[in-house]
């Protein structure tokens, strides 16, 4: 297998990434490979560098050291391959839900002179964009709200629109930075279910020998949420034996997979939550982390 093919196996490949702000060493040699169709949670102590890592992947703030690859291509500047949704929605107040979702495609695929000078060419394209926007709103269960403006929607609805707006660009990976942090508990649970539904689409695509459409890396500080929505959970932490040089990945294991109809049995998470507290959140436990970073070894073993 050539090196290039190797990289295309991953939606995201973070290679030896380090980052610092002056004397504040934040990320210390982070390595992370994410396969197509995975939903991966990332947890870690507050201030350990989770958002810094996401900004490095997005390339708005490229890492001081190391490389980011997405879908076999080096990420050097923000582009369509990597999408992001933050805690606070960023919709255009003067556009409806559907227009908001279509807007990014329109900007990406047509220019202002093109729209002004050859409107007869642009109109059919606009129709296509709006139709696609409708389909993505359906994926986030918002078809009924496509004509509402942001100020007519609840916080949860706006966050769904923001996610549809990111997904319509078909990024190789979508980054979510505490996306449900500002929502009430019931709304948060609905959005968690939405992620499980997207994951079901991935499983179906794999069954049909297709490429799973949604690869997501989600930062959350809520351990139950992290374990519930993802198929894999990663801990980023400065609590390891070289922590003075910044945080690295100290935990990487599968997370239990749920179907949207399954009962939410969070008691079953207790053992893994204890392990996470010890490996990721405990300043007293500065162990070598290899014993907790086992995800890819487990996959390899399962495949043989
Ligand atoms: N633009 C910046 N300039 C200087 N220092 C920064 C900058 N952005 C982040 N930092 C520092 O980098 C460290 C990591 O911050 P970051 O926001 O990535 O943490 P986090 O894990 O996302 O935290 P939280 O869980 O609270 O969101 C902190 O010490 C922070 O002060
Ligand atoms: Mg953060």
Tab-separated table of N, CA, C and O in Angstrom, residues 38-93:
chain	number	residue	atom	x	y	z
A	38	UNK	N	-16.877	7.258	11.645
A	38	UNK	CA	-16.809	7.166	13.106
A	38	UNK	C	-17.411	8.413	13.745
A	38	UNK	O	-17.310	9.513	13.189
A	39	UNK	N	-18.002	8.223	14.899
A	39	UNK	CA	-18.351	9.372	15.738
A	39	UNK	C	-17.497	9.239	16.994
A	39	UNK	O	-17.600	8.259	17.733
A	40	UNK	N	-16.594	10.197	17.168
A	40	UNK	CA	-15.580	10.099	18.223
A	40	UNK	C	-15.779	11.240	19.213
A	40	UNK	O	-15.856	12.406	18.814
A	41	UNK	N	-15.858	10.885	20.502
A	41	UNK	CA	-15.935	11.922	21.539
A	41	UNK	C	-14.551	12.231	22.045
A	41	UNK	O	-13.707	11.331	22.155
A	42	UNK	N	-14.330	13.482	22.406
A	42	UNK	CA	-13.062	13.832	23.019
A	42	UNK	C	-13.342	14.568	24.324
A	42	UNK	O	-14.127	15.504	24.366
A	43	UNK	N	-12.761	14.058	25.398
A	43	UNK	CA	-12.963	14.652	26.729
A	43	UNK	C	-11.599	14.999	27.312
A	43	UNK	O	-10.568	14.485	26.861
A	44	UNK	N	-11.602	15.881	28.298
A	44	UNK	CA	-10.347	16.241	28.950
A	44	UNK	C	-10.568	17.371	29.924
A	44	UNK	O	-11.585	18.075	29.827
A	45	UNK	N	-9.632	17.583	30.849
A	45	UNK	CA	-9.801	18.646	31.836
A	45	UNK	C	-9.994	20.000	31.159
A	45	UNK	O	-9.479	20.230	30.060
A	46	UNK	N	-10.725	20.895	31.832
A	46	UNK	CA	-10.953	22.221	31.272
A	46	UNK	C	-9.616	22.917	31.040
A	46	UNK	O	-8.741	22.876	31.898
A	47	UNK	N	-9.461	23.506	29.866
A	47	UNK	CA	-8.232	24.231	29.560
A	47	UNK	C	-7.085	23.352	29.069
A	47	UNK	O	-5.977	23.838	28.857
A	48	UNK	N	-7.353	22.052	28.821
A	48	UNK	CA	-6.243	21.159	28.429
A	48	UNK	C	-5.856	21.344	26.958
A	48	UNK	O	-4.791	20.900	26.541
A	49	UNK	N	-6.731	21.968	26.162
A	49	UNK	CA	-6.346	22.200	24.766
A	49	UNK	C	-7.274	21.575	23.739
A	49	UNK	O	-6.923	21.472	22.560
A	50	UNK	N	-8.494	21.208	24.141
A	50	UNK	CA	-9.418	20.559	23.198
A	50	UNK	C	-9.786	21.520	22.060
A	50	UNK	O	-9.733	21.155	20.883
A	51	UNK	N	-10.146	22.761	22.434
A	51	UNK	CA	-10.520	23.724	21.383
A	51	UNK	C	-9.299	24.089	20.540
A	51	UNK	O	-9.424	24.305	19.325
A	52	UNK	N	-8.140	24.149	21.165
A	52	UNK	CA	-6.906	24.431	20.417
A	52	UNK	C	-6.667	23.332	19.378
A	52	UNK	O	-6.302	23.616	18.232
A	53	UNK	N	-6.920	22.085	19.766
A	53	UNK	CA	-6.753	20.971	18.822
A	53	UNK	C	-7.753	21.107	17.668
A	53	UNK	O	-7.388	20.935	16.499
A	54	UNK	N	-9.002	21.440	17.986
A	54	UNK	CA	-9.993	21.592	16.910
A	54	UNK	C	-9.608	22.732	15.966
A	54	UNK	O	-9.734	22.614	14.747
A	55	UNK	N	-9.106	23.836	16.529
A	55	UNK	CA	-8.714	24.958	15.658
A	55	UNK	C	-7.521	24.592	14.787
A	55	UNK	O	-7.385	25.076	13.672
A	56	UNK	N	-6.662	23.726	15.303
A	56	UNK	CA	-5.524	23.261	14.500
A	56	UNK	C	-6.029	22.383	13.349
A	56	UNK	O	-5.571	22.510	12.207
A	57	UNK	N	-7.006	21.515	13.649
A	57	UNK	CA	-7.550	20.628	12.607
A	57	UNK	C	-8.273	21.457	11.545
A	57	UNK	O	-8.147	21.214	10.345
A	58	UNK	N	-9.007	22.456	12.001
A	58	UNK	CA	-9.746	23.337	11.095
A	58	UNK	C	-8.801	24.209	10.276
A	58	UNK	O	-9.171	24.718	9.221
A	59	UNK	N	-7.585	24.387	10.800
A	59	UNK	CA	-6.522	25.179	10.143
A	59	UNK	C	-6.771	26.684	10.203
A	59	UNK	O	-6.129	27.437	9.488
A	60	UNK	N	-7.690	27.120	11.070
A	60	UNK	CA	-7.740	28.563	11.323
A	60	UNK	C	-6.514	28.951	12.147
A	60	UNK	O	-6.025	30.065	12.050
A	61	UNK	N	-6.030	28.005	12.971
A	61	UNK	CA	-4.806	28.209	13.754
A	61	UNK	C	-3.942	26.967	13.591
A	61	UNK	O	-3.962	26.083	14.454
A	62	UNK	N	-3.210	26.872	12.479
A	62	UNK	CA	-2.439	25.649	12.217
A	62	UNK	C	-1.448	25.366	13.348
A	62	UNK	O	-0.993	26.298	14.014
A	63	UNK	N	-1.125	24.094	13.552
A	63	UNK	CA	-0.241	23.750	14.672
A	63	UNK	C	1.182	24.253	14.431
A	63	UNK	O	1.623	24.347	13.289
A	64	UNK	N	1.887	24.544	15.528
A	64	UNK	CA	3.274	25.005	15.395
A	64	UNK	C	4.152	23.864	14.882
A	64	UNK	O	5.143	24.088	14.200
A	65	UNK	N	3.797	22.647	15.291
A	65	UNK	CA	4.555	21.496	14.820
A	65	UNK	C	3.594	20.375	14.420
A	65	UNK	O	2.526	20.253	15.017
A	66	UNK	N	3.984	19.582	13.418
A	66	UNK	CA	3.153	18.444	13.026
A	66	UNK	C	2.263	18.772	11.838
A	66	UNK	O	2.302	19.892	11.304
A	67	UNK	N	1.486	17.771	11.429
A	67	UNK	CA	0.665	17.911	10.220
A	67	UNK	C	-0.752	17.409	10.468
A	67	UNK	O	-0.953	16.488	11.251
A	68	UNK	N	-1.682	18.015	9.729
A	68	UNK	CA	-3.069	17.537	9.746
A	68	UNK	C	-3.401	17.081	8.326
A	68	UNK	O	-3.190	17.830	7.367
A	69	UNK	N	-3.920	15.872	8.214
A	69	UNK	CA	-4.381	15.354	6.920
A	69	UNK	C	-5.852	15.000	7.037
A	69	UNK	O	-6.296	14.515	8.071
A	70	UNK	N	-6.596	15.260	5.952
A	70	UNK	CA	-7.997	14.882	5.942
A	70	UNK	C	-8.289	14.238	4.598
A	70	UNK	O	-8.015	14.844	3.554
A	71	UNK	N	-8.791	12.994	4.641
A	71	UNK	CA	-9.154	12.305	3.409
A	71	UNK	C	-7.975	12.239	2.431
A	71	UNK	O	-8.144	12.406	1.230
A	72	UNK	N	-6.778	12.039	2.950
A	72	UNK	CA	-5.606	11.893	2.098
A	72	UNK	C	-5.002	13.199	1.614
A	72	UNK	O	-4.082	13.193	0.805
A	73	UNK	N	-5.549	14.333	2.078
A	73	UNK	CA	-5.006	15.625	1.644
A	73	UNK	C	-4.519	16.414	2.854
A	73	UNK	O	-5.187	16.421	3.896
A	74	UNK	N	-3.394	17.073	2.723
A	74	UNK	CA	-2.868	17.903	3.801
A	74	UNK	C	-3.789	19.115	4.002
A	74	UNK	O	-4.147	19.781	3.030
A	75	UNK	N	-4.154	19.387	5.248
A	75	UNK	CA	-4.998	20.558	5.536
A	75	UNK	C	-4.089	21.711	5.934
A	75	UNK	O	-3.452	21.676	6.982
A	76	UNK	N	-4.010	22.720	5.072
A	76	UNK	CA	-3.123	23.859	5.362
A	76	UNK	C	-3.907	25.139	5.614
A	76	UNK	O	-3.377	26.100	6.150
A	77	UNK	N	-5.149	25.175	5.158
A	77	UNK	CA	-5.995	26.363	5.343
A	77	UNK	C	-7.433	25.866	5.457
A	77	UNK	O	-7.738	24.758	5.001
A	78	UNK	N	-8.315	26.658	6.058
A	78	UNK	CA	-9.701	26.205	6.186
A	78	UNK	C	-10.285	25.862	4.815
A	78	UNK	O	-10.052	26.596	3.849
A	79	UNK	N	-10.990	24.759	4.719
A	79	UNK	CA	-11.613	24.381	3.445
A	79	UNK	C	-12.800	23.461	3.705
A	79	UNK	O	-13.084	23.107	4.846
A	80	UNK	N	-13.452	23.069	2.632
A	80	UNK	CA	-14.701	22.300	2.749
A	80	UNK	C	-14.534	20.948	3.417
A	80	UNK	O	-15.508	20.351	3.861
A	81	UNK	N	-13.300	20.414	3.442
A	81	UNK	CA	-13.098	19.067	3.999
A	81	UNK	C	-13.328	18.999	5.500
A	81	UNK	O	-13.565	17.938	6.055
A	82	UNK	N	-13.151	20.133	6.168
A	82	UNK	CA	-13.311	20.142	7.622
A	82	UNK	C	-14.370	21.180	7.993
A	82	UNK	O	-14.221	22.362	7.681
A	83	UNK	N	-15.436	20.707	8.648
A	83	UNK	CA	-16.506	21.617	9.076
A	83	UNK	C	-16.495	21.767	10.585
A	83	UNK	O	-15.911	20.937	11.291
A	84	UNK	N	-17.125	22.811	11.091
A	84	UNK	CA	-17.188	22.977	12.551
A	84	UNK	C	-18.502	23.615	12.957
A	84	UNK	O	-19.065	24.439	12.223
A	85	UNK	N	-19.008	23.193	14.121
A	85	UNK	CA	-20.162	23.842	14.750
A	85	UNK	C	-19.781	24.118	16.201
A	85	UNK	O	-19.293	23.232	16.896
A	86	UNK	N	-19.986	25.354	16.630
A	86	UNK	CA	-19.655	25.754	17.995
A	86	UNK	C	-20.888	25.717	18.880
A	86	UNK	O	-21.994	25.479	18.419
A	87	UNK	N	-20.660	26.031	20.154
A	87	UNK	CA	-21.757	25.992	21.113
A	87	UNK	C	-22.867	26.998	20.743
A	87	UNK	O	-24.039	26.726	20.895
A	88	UNK	N	-22.434	28.174	20.277
A	88	UNK	CA	-23.425	29.199	19.939
A	88	UNK	C	-23.615	29.243	18.434
A	88	UNK	O	-22.662	29.386	17.683
A	89	UNK	N	-24.865	29.074	18.037
A	89	UNK	CA	-25.180	28.969	16.615
A	89	UNK	C	-24.732	30.224	15.874
A	89	UNK	O	-24.667	31.315	16.433
A	90	UNK	N	-24.454	30.053	14.614
A	90	UNK	CA	-24.017	31.195	13.813
A	90	UNK	C	-24.828	31.221	12.523
A	90	UNK	O	-24.323	30.928	11.461
A	91	UNK	N	-26.112	31.505	12.675
A	91	UNK	CA	-26.989	31.542	11.494
A	91	UNK	C	-27.203	32.988	11.061
A	91	UNK	O	-26.990	33.910	11.846
A	92	UNK	N	-27.632	33.154	9.815
A	92	UNK	CA	-27.971	34.495	9.332
A	92	UNK	C	-29.421	34.773	9.686
A	92	UNK	O	-30.321	34.026	9.292
A	93	UNK	N	-29.629	35.855	10.451
A	93	UNK	CA	-30.971	36.154	10.963
A	93	UNK	C	-31.963	36.497	9.863
A	93	UNK	O	-33.164	36.376	10.049
